[in-house]
Structures are given as C-alpha cells and as structure tokens.
Coordinates of N, CA and C in Angstrom, one line a residue:
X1 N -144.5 -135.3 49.1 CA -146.0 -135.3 49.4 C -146.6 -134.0 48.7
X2 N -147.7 -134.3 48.1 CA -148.5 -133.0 47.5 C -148.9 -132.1 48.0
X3 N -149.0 -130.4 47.6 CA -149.9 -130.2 48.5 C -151.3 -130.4 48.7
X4 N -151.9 -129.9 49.7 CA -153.5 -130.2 49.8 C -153.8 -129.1 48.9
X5 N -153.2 -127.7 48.7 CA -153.9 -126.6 47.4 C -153.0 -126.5 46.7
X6 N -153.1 -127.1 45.6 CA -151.9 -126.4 44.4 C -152.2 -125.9 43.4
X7 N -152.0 -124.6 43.4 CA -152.3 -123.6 42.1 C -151.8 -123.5 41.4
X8 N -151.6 -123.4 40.2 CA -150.8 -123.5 39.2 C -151.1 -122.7 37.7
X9 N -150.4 -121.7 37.6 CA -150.6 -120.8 36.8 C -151.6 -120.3 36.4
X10 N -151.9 -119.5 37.3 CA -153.5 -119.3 37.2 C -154.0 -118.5 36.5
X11 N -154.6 -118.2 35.9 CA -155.3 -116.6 35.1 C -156.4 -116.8 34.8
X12 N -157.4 -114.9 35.4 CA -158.6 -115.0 35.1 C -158.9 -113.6 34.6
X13 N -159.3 -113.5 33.2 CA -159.8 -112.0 32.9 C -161.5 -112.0 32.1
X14 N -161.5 -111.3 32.3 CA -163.3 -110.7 31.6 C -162.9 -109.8 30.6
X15 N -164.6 -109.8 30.0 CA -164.4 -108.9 28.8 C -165.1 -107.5 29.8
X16 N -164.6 -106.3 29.1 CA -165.0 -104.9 29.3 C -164.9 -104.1 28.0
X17 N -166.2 -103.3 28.1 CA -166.2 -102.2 27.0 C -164.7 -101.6 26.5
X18 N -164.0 -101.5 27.1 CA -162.5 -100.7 27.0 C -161.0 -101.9 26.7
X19 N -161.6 -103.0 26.7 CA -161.0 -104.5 26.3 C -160.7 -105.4 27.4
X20 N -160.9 -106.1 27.7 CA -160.4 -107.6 28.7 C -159.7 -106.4 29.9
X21 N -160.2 -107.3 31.0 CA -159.6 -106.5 32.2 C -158.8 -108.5 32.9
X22 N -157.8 -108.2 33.1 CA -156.8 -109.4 33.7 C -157.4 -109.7 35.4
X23 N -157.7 -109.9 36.3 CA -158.0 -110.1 37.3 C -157.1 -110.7 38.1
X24 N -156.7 -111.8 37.5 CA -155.5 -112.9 37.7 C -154.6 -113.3 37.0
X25 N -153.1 -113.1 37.0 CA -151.7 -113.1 35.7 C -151.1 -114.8 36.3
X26 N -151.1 -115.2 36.2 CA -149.6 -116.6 36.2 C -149.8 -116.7 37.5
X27 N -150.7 -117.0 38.7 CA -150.5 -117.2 40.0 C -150.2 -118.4 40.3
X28 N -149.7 -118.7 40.7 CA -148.8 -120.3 41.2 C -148.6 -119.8 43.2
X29 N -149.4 -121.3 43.9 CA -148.9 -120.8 45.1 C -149.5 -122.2 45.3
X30 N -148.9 -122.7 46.6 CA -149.3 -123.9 47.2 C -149.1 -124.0 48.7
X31 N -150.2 -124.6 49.2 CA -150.8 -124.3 50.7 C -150.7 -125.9 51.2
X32 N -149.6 -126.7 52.1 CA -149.5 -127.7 52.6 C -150.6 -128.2 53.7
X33 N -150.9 -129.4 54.2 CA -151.4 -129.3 55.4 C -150.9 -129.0 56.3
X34 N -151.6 -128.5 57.5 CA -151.3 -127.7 58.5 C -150.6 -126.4 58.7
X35 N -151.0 -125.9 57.2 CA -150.0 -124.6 56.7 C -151.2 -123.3 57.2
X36 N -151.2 -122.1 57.5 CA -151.8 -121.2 57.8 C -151.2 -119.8 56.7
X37 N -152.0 -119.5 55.2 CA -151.3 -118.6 54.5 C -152.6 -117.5 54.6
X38 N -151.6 -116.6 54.4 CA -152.2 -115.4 54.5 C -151.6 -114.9 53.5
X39 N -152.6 -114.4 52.3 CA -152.4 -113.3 50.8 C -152.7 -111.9 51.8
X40 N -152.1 -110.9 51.1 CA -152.2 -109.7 52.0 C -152.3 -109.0 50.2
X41 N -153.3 -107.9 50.2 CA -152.9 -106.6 48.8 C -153.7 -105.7 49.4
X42 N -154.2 -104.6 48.8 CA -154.7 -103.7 48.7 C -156.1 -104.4 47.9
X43 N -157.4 -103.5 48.1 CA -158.3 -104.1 47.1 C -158.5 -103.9 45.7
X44 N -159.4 -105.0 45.0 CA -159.2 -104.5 43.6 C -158.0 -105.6 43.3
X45 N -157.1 -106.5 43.7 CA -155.6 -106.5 43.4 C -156.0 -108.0 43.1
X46 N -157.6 -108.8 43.2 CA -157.5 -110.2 42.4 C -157.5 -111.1 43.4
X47 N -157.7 -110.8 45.1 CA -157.2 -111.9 46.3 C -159.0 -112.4 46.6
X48 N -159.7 -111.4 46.2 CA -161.0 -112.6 46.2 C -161.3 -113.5 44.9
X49 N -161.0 -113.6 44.0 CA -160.7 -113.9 42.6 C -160.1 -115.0 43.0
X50 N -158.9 -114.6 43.6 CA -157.8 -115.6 43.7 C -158.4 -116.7 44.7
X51 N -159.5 -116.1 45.5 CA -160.1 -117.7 46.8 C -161.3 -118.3 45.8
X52 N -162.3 -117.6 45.1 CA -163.0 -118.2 44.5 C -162.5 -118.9 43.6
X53 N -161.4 -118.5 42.6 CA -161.1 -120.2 42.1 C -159.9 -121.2 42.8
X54 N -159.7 -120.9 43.6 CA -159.0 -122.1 44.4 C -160.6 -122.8 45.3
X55 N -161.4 -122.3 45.3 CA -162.8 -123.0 46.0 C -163.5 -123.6 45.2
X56 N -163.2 -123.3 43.7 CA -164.0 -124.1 42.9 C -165.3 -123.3 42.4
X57 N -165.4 -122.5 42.7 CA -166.5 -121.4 42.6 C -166.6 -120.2 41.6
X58 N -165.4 -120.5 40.8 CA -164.8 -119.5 39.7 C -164.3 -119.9 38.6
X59 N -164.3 -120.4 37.5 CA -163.9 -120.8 36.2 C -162.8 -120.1 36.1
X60 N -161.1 -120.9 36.1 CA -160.0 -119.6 35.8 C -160.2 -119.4 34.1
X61 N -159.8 -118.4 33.8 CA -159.3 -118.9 32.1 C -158.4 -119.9 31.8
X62 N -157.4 -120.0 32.3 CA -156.5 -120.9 32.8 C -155.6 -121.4 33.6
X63 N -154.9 -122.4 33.8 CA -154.6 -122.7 34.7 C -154.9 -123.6 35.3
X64 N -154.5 -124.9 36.4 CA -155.3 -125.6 37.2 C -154.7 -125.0 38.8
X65 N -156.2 -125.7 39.7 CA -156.7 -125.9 40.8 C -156.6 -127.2 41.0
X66 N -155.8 -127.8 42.0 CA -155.6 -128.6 42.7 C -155.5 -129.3 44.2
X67 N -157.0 -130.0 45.0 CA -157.2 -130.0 46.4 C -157.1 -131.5 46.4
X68 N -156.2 -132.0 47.0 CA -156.1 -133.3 47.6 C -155.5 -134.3 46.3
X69 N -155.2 -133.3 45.7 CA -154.5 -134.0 44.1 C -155.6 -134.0 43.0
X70 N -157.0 -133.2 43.1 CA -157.9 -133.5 42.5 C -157.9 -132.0 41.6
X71 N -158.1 -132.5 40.3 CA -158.0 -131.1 39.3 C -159.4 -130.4 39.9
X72 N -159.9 -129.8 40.3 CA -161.1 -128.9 40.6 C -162.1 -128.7 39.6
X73 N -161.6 -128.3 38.1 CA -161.6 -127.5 36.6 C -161.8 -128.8 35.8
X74 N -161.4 -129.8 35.9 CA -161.4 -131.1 35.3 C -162.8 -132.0 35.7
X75 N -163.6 -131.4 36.7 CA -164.6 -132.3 36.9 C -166.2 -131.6 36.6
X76 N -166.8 -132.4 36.1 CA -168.3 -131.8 35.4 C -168.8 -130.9 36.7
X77 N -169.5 -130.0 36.4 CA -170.2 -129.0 37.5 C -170.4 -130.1 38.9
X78 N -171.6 -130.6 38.5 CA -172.2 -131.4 39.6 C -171.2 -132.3 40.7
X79 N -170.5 -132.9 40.0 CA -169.2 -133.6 40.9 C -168.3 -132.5 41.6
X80 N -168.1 -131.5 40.7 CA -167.1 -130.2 41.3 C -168.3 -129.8 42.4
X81 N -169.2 -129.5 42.2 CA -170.1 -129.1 43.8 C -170.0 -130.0 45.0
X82 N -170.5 -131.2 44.4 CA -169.9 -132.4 45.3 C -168.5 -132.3 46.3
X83 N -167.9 -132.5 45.3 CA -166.1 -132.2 45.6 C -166.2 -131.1 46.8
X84 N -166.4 -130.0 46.6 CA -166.5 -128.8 47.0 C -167.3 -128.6 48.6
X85 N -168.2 -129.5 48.8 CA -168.9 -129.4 50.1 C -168.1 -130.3 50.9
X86 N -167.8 -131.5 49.8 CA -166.9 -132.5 51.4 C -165.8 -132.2 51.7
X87 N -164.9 -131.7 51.0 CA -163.8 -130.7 51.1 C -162.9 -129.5 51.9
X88 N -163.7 -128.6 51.5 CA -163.7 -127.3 51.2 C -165.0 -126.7 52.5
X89 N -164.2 -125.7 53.0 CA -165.1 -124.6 54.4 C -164.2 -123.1 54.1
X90 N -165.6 -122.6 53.7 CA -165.4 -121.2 53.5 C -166.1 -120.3 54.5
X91 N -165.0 -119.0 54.5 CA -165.4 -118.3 55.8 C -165.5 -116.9 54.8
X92 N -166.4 -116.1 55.2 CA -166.5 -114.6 54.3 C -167.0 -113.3 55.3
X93 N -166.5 -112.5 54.9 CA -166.5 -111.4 55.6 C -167.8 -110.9 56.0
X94 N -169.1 -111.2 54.8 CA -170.3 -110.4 54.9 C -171.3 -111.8 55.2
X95 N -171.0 -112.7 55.8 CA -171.2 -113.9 56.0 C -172.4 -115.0 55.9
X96 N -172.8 -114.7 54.7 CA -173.8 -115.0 53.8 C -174.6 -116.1 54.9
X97 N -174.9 -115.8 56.0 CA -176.4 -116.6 56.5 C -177.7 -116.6 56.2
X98 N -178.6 -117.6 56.2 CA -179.7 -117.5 55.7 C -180.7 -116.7 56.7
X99 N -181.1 -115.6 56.4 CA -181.8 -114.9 57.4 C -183.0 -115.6 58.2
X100 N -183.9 -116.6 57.5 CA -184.9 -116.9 58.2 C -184.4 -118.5 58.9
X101 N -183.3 -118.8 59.0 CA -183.2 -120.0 59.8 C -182.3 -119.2 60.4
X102 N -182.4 -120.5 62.4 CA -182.1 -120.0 63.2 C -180.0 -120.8 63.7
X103 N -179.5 -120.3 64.1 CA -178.3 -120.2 64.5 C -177.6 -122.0 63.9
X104 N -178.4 -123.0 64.9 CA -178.5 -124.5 64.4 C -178.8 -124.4 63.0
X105 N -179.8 -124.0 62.7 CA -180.3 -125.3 61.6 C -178.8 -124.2 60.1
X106 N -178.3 -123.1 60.5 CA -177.8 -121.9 59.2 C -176.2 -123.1 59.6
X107 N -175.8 -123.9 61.0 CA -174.6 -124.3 61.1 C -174.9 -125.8 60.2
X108 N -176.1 -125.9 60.0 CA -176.7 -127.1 59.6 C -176.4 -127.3 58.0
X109 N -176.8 -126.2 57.6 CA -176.9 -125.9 55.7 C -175.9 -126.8 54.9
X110 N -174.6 -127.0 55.1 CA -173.7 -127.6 54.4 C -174.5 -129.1 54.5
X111 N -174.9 -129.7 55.3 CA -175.0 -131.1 55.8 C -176.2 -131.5 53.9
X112 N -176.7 -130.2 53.3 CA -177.9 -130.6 52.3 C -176.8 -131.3 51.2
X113 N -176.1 -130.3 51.0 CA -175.2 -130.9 50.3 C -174.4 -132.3 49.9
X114 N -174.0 -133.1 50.9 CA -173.8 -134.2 51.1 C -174.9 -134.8 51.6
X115 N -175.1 -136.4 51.1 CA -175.8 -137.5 51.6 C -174.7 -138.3 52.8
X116 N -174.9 -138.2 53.7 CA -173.8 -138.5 55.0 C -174.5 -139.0 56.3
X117 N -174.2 -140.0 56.9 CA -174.9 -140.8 57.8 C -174.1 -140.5 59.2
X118 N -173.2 -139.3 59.1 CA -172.6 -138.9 60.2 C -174.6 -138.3 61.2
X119 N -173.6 -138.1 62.7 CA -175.0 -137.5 63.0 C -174.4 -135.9 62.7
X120 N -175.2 -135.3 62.3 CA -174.4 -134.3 61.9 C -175.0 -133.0 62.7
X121 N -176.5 -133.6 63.2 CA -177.2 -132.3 64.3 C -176.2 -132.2 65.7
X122 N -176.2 -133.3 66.1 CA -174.8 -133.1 67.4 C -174.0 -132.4 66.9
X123 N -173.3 -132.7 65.8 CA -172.0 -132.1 65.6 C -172.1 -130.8 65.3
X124 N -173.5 -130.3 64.9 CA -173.6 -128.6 64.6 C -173.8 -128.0 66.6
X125 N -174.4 -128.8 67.0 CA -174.3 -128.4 68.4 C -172.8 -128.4 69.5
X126 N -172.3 -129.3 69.3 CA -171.3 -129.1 69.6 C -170.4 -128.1 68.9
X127 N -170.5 -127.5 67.7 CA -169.5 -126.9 67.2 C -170.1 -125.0 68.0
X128 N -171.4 -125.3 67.9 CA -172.0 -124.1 68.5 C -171.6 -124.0 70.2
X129 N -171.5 -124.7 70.8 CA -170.9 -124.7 72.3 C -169.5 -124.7 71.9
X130 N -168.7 -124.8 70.8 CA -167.1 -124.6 71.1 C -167.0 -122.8 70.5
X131 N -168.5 -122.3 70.2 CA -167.4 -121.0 69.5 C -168.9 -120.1 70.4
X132 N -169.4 -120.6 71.9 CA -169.8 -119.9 72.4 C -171.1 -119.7 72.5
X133 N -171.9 -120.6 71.5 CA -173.2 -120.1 70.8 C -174.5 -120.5 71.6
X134 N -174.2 -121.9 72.7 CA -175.1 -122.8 73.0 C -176.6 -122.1 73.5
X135 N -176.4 -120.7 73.5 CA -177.7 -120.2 74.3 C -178.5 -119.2 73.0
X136 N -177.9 -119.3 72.0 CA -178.1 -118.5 70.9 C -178.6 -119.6 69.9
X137 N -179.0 -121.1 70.0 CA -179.2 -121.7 68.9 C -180.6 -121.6 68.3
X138 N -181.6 -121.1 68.9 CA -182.6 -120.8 68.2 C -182.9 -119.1 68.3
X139 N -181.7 -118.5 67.7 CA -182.2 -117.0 67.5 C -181.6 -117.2 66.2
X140 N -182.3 -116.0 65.2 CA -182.2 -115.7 63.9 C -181.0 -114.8 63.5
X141 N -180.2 -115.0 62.6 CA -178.9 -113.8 62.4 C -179.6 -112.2 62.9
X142 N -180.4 -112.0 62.3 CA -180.6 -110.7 62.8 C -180.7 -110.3 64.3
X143 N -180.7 -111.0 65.1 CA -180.9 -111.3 67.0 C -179.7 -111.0 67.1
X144 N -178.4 -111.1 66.5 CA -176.9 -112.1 66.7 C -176.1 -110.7 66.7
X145 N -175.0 -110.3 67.4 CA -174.2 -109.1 67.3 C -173.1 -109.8 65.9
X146 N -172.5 -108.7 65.5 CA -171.5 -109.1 64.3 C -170.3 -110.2 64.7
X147 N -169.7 -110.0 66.0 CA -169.2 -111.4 65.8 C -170.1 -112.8 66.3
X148 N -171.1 -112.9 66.8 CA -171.6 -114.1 66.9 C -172.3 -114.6 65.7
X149 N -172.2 -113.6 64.6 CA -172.7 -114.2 63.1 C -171.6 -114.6 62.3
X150 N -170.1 -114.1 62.9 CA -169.4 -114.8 62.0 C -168.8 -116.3 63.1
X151 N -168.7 -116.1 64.0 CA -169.0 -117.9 64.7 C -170.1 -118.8 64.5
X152 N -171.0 -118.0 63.8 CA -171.7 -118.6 63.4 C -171.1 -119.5 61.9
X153 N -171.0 -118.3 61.1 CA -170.3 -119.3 59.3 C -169.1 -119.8 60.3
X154 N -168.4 -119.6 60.9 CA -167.0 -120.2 61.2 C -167.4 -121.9 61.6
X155 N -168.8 -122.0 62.0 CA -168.9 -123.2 63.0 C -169.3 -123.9 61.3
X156 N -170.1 -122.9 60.5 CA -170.4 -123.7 59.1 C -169.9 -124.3 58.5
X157 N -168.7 -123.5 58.3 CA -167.7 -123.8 57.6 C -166.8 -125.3 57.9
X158 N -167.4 -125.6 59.2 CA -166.4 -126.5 59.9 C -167.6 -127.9 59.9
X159 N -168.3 -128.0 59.2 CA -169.7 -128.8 60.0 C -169.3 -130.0 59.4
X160 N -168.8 -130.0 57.7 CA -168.6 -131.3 57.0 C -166.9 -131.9 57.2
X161 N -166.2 -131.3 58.6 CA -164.7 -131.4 58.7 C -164.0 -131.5 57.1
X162 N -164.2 -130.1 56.7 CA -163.1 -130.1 55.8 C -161.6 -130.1 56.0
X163 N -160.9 -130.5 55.3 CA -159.1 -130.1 55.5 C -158.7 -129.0 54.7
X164 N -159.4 -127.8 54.4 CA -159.1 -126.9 53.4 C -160.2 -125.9 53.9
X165 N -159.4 -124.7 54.6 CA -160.7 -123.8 54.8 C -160.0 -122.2 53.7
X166 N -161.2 -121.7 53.2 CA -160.7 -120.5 52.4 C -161.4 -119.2 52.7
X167 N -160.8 -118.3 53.6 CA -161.1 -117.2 54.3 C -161.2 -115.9 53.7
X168 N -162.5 -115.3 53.2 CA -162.3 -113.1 52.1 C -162.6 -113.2 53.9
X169 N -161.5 -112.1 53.9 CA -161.5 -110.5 54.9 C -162.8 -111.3 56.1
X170 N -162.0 -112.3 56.4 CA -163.2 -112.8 57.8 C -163.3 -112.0 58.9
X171 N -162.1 -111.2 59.0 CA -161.8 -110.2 60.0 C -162.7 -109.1 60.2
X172 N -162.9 -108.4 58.6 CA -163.1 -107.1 58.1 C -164.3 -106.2 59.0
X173 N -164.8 -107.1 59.2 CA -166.4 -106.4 59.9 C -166.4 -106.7 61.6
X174 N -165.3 -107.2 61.8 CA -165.1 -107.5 63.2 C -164.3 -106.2 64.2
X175 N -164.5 -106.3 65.5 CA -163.7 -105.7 66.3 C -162.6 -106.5 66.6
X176 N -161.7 -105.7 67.5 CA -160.0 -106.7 67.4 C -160.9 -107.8 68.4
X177 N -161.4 -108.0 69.8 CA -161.7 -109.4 70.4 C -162.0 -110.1 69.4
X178 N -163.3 -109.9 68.3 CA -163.7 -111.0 67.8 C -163.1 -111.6 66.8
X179 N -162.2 -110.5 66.1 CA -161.4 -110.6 65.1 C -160.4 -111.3 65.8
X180 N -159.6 -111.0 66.9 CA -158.5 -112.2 67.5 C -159.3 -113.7 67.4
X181 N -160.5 -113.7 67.7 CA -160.9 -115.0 68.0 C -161.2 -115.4 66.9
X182 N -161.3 -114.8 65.6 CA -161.8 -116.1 64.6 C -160.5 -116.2 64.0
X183 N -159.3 -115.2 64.2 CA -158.1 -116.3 63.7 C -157.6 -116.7 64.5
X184 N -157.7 -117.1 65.8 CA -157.0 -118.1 66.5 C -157.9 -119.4 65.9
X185 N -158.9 -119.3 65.8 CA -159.7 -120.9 65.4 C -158.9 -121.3 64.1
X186 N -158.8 -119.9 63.1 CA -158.3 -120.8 61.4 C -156.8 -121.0 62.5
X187 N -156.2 -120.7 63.2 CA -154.9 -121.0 63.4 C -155.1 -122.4 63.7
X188 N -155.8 -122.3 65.6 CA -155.9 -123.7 66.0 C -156.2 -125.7 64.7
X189 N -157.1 -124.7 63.7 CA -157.7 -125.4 62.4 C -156.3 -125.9 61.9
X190 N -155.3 -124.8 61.5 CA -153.9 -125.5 60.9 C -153.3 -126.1 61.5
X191 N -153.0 -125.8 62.6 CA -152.2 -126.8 63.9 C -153.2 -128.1 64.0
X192 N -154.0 -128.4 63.7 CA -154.6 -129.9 63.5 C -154.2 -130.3 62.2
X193 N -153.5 -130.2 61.5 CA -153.6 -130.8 60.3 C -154.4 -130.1 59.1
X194 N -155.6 -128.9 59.5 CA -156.0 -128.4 58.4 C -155.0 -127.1 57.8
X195 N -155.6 -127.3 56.6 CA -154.9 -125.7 55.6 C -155.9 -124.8 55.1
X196 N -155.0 -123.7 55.7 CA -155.6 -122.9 55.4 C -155.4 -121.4 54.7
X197 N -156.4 -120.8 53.4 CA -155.8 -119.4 52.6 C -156.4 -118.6 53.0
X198 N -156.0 -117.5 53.8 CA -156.8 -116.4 53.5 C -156.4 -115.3 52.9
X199 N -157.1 -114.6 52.5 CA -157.0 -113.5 51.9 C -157.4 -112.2 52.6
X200 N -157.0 -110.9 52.7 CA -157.0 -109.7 53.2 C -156.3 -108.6 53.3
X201 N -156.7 -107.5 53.3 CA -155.9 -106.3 53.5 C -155.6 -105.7 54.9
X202 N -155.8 -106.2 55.9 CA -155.3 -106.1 56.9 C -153.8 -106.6 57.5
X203 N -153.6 -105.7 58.2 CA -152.1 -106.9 58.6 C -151.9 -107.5 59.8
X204 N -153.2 -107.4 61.2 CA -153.4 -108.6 61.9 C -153.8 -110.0 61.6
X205 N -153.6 -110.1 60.5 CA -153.6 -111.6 60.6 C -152.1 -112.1 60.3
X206 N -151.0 -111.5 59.9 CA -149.8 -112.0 60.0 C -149.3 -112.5 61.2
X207 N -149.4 -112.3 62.5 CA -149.0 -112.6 63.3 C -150.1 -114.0 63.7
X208 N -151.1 -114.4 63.1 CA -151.7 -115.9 63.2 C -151.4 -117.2 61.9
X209 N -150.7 -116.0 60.8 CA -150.2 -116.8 60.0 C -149.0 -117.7 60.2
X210 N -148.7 -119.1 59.2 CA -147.5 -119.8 59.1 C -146.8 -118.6 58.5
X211 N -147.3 -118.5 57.4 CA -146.8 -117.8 55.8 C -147.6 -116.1 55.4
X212 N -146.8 -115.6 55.0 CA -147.8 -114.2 53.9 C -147.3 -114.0 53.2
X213 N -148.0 -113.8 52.0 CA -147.9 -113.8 51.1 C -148.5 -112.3 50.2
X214 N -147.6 -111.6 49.6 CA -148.3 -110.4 49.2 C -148.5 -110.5 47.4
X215 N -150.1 -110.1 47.1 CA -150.4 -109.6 46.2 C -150.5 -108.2 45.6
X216 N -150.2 -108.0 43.8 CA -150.7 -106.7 43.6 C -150.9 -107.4 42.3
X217 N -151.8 -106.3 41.7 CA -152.2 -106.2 40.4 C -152.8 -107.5 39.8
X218 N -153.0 -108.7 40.6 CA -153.2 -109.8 40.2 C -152.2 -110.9 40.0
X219 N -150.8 -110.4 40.7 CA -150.2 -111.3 40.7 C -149.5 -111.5 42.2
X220 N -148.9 -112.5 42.9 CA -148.1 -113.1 43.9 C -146.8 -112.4 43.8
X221 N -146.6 -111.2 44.6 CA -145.3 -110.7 44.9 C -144.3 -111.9 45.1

C-alpha cells in the first residue's frame, strides 16, 4: 500500500547575493495513514520549507511530492489548488484568520474553494461545538484569546475532511493546556485514519507523536 505522503528526494534552494542558499538536500520521508510524524530541528534548518512543499504550496527544485499517489508538481497550478483544498488541512502557528469575518463564516473559508453540495454550514458548526467554540461563533479573531484562534484554524483545517493535515509550530504561540489540546485533536485525527506532518522545535509534541523525526541543515537526520 502507498503512502498517503511520499516525498521523494526533495530539494529546494534560492538564489542569494553570496550564491544559491540550499533550504532542502535529498529529503525522502513518507507519512502512512493513521500515522502521526513529528520533524523536530532547530530554526532556519528547512522544516517549514519542508511542509510548504509537501502542501503543494512551494515549487521544490526537485524532487516529487506525492498525496494519495498523486504527483502534486505534475499538475497545472489551478488543478494543484484544486487538489490541495479537497485534500490537504493546514494548521500554522500565526494562524492566518481573516480578521473581519466572524468565528463561523473564517471555519467556512475553505468551503470557496471547492464546488461541494455537502451542507457544509452545519458542519462548520458542529466542528465549532467539538473544539468548544459554540458561544464564540459570531465574534471576530480579535475578541478570541490565542488558543480559541487556533481552534479556530484547527476546526478550518478540518471543514473539507481532509486525510492529510500539515502542522508549522501549531503549538508555538500556545500555553501547555491549549497546546495539549490541539495535539491531542492532530493525534485523535491520526487514530481515525488521518495522517499527519508536523513540523517544530519543541519537544512536547513527541509524546503525541507515532514517529519523530529530526532535521538539520535541510536534511532528515
């Protein structure tokens, strides 16, 4: 069986005044379903690099990206965005909400993306009563304390049931309660059959991980 992410020698560098800086060397790593990996480096070391092009969001120099057997890098922009929304739930540390919409309609945002005949406003409401929110659904992020903004992307991330969630430092800006609770959810997420990467410099999230996995310099220890 394949996995649901398979990376395969990956590499991503830029030009700089002082010559090409490497970001990413030969990374090869593969994330099964119901798998929970956790990349652990220091910053600077290529592990947000490393989620933006396994999300599709990053042109490697080379290498393929592989989600559900599907080359990522092989498909014209517009289909890869496609690809990418039905897919794919991303969680981030600084948790890019849209400031002037309110709790519902920011768990809503992915639904633009896809043309989908699910009901998808229940399902943002329900996902808002599972991570606590139901009394918060018409207040604006700026109303919201730091962890009920990241239950907020967490419920986002989850709106279009992807089987592939990809996690920068979701912890980072949290205290340990709220930080325990958004990785029990990516855990609970893997124990259903989803997979999940994250990336971080912390080392509480090893103890919610299957797997860790350590980076440096842009490569997979």
């Amino acid at each position: 069986m394949s996995a649901r992410l398979q990376i395969e020698n990956l590499g991503k560098s830029y030009a700089a005044p002082h010559g090409r800086v490497c970001a990413l060397e030969a990374v090869s790593l593969a994330v099964q379903a119901g798998e929970f990996v956790a990349v652990r480096g220091p910053s600077g070391c290529g592990k947000t690099t490393l989620l933006l092009a396994a999300g599709a969001l990053l042109q490697p120099t080379h290498g393929r990206v592989l989600v559900n057997g599907q080359d990522l890098y092989a498909l014209a922009p517009e289909r890869r965005a496609r690809f990418r929304a039905a897919h794919i739930g991303f969680v981030f540390q600084q948790f890019h909400l849209v400031p002037y919409l309110d709790v519902l309609d920011n768990i809503l945002s992915p639904a633009l993306a896809l043309k989908t005949s699910d009901p998808v406003r229940s399902r943002a409401a329900e996902l808002a009563c599972r991570f606590g929110l139901q009394d918060r659904l018409r207040h604006v992020p700026a109303a919201l304390s730091t962890g009920e903004r990241q239950r907020v992307a967490l419920a986002r991330a989850l709106l279009n049931r992807p089987r592939l969630l990809l996690a920068d430092e979701p912890t980072g800006n949290l205290d340990a309660h709220n930080g325990e609770l958004v990785l029990r959810c990516l855990a609970e997420f893997a124990r259903d059959g989803g997979s999940v990467l994250l990336v971080t410099h912390e080392a509480r999230a090893e103890k919610s991980a299957t797997r860790v996995v350590q980076m440096e310099a842009g490569r997979i220890q």
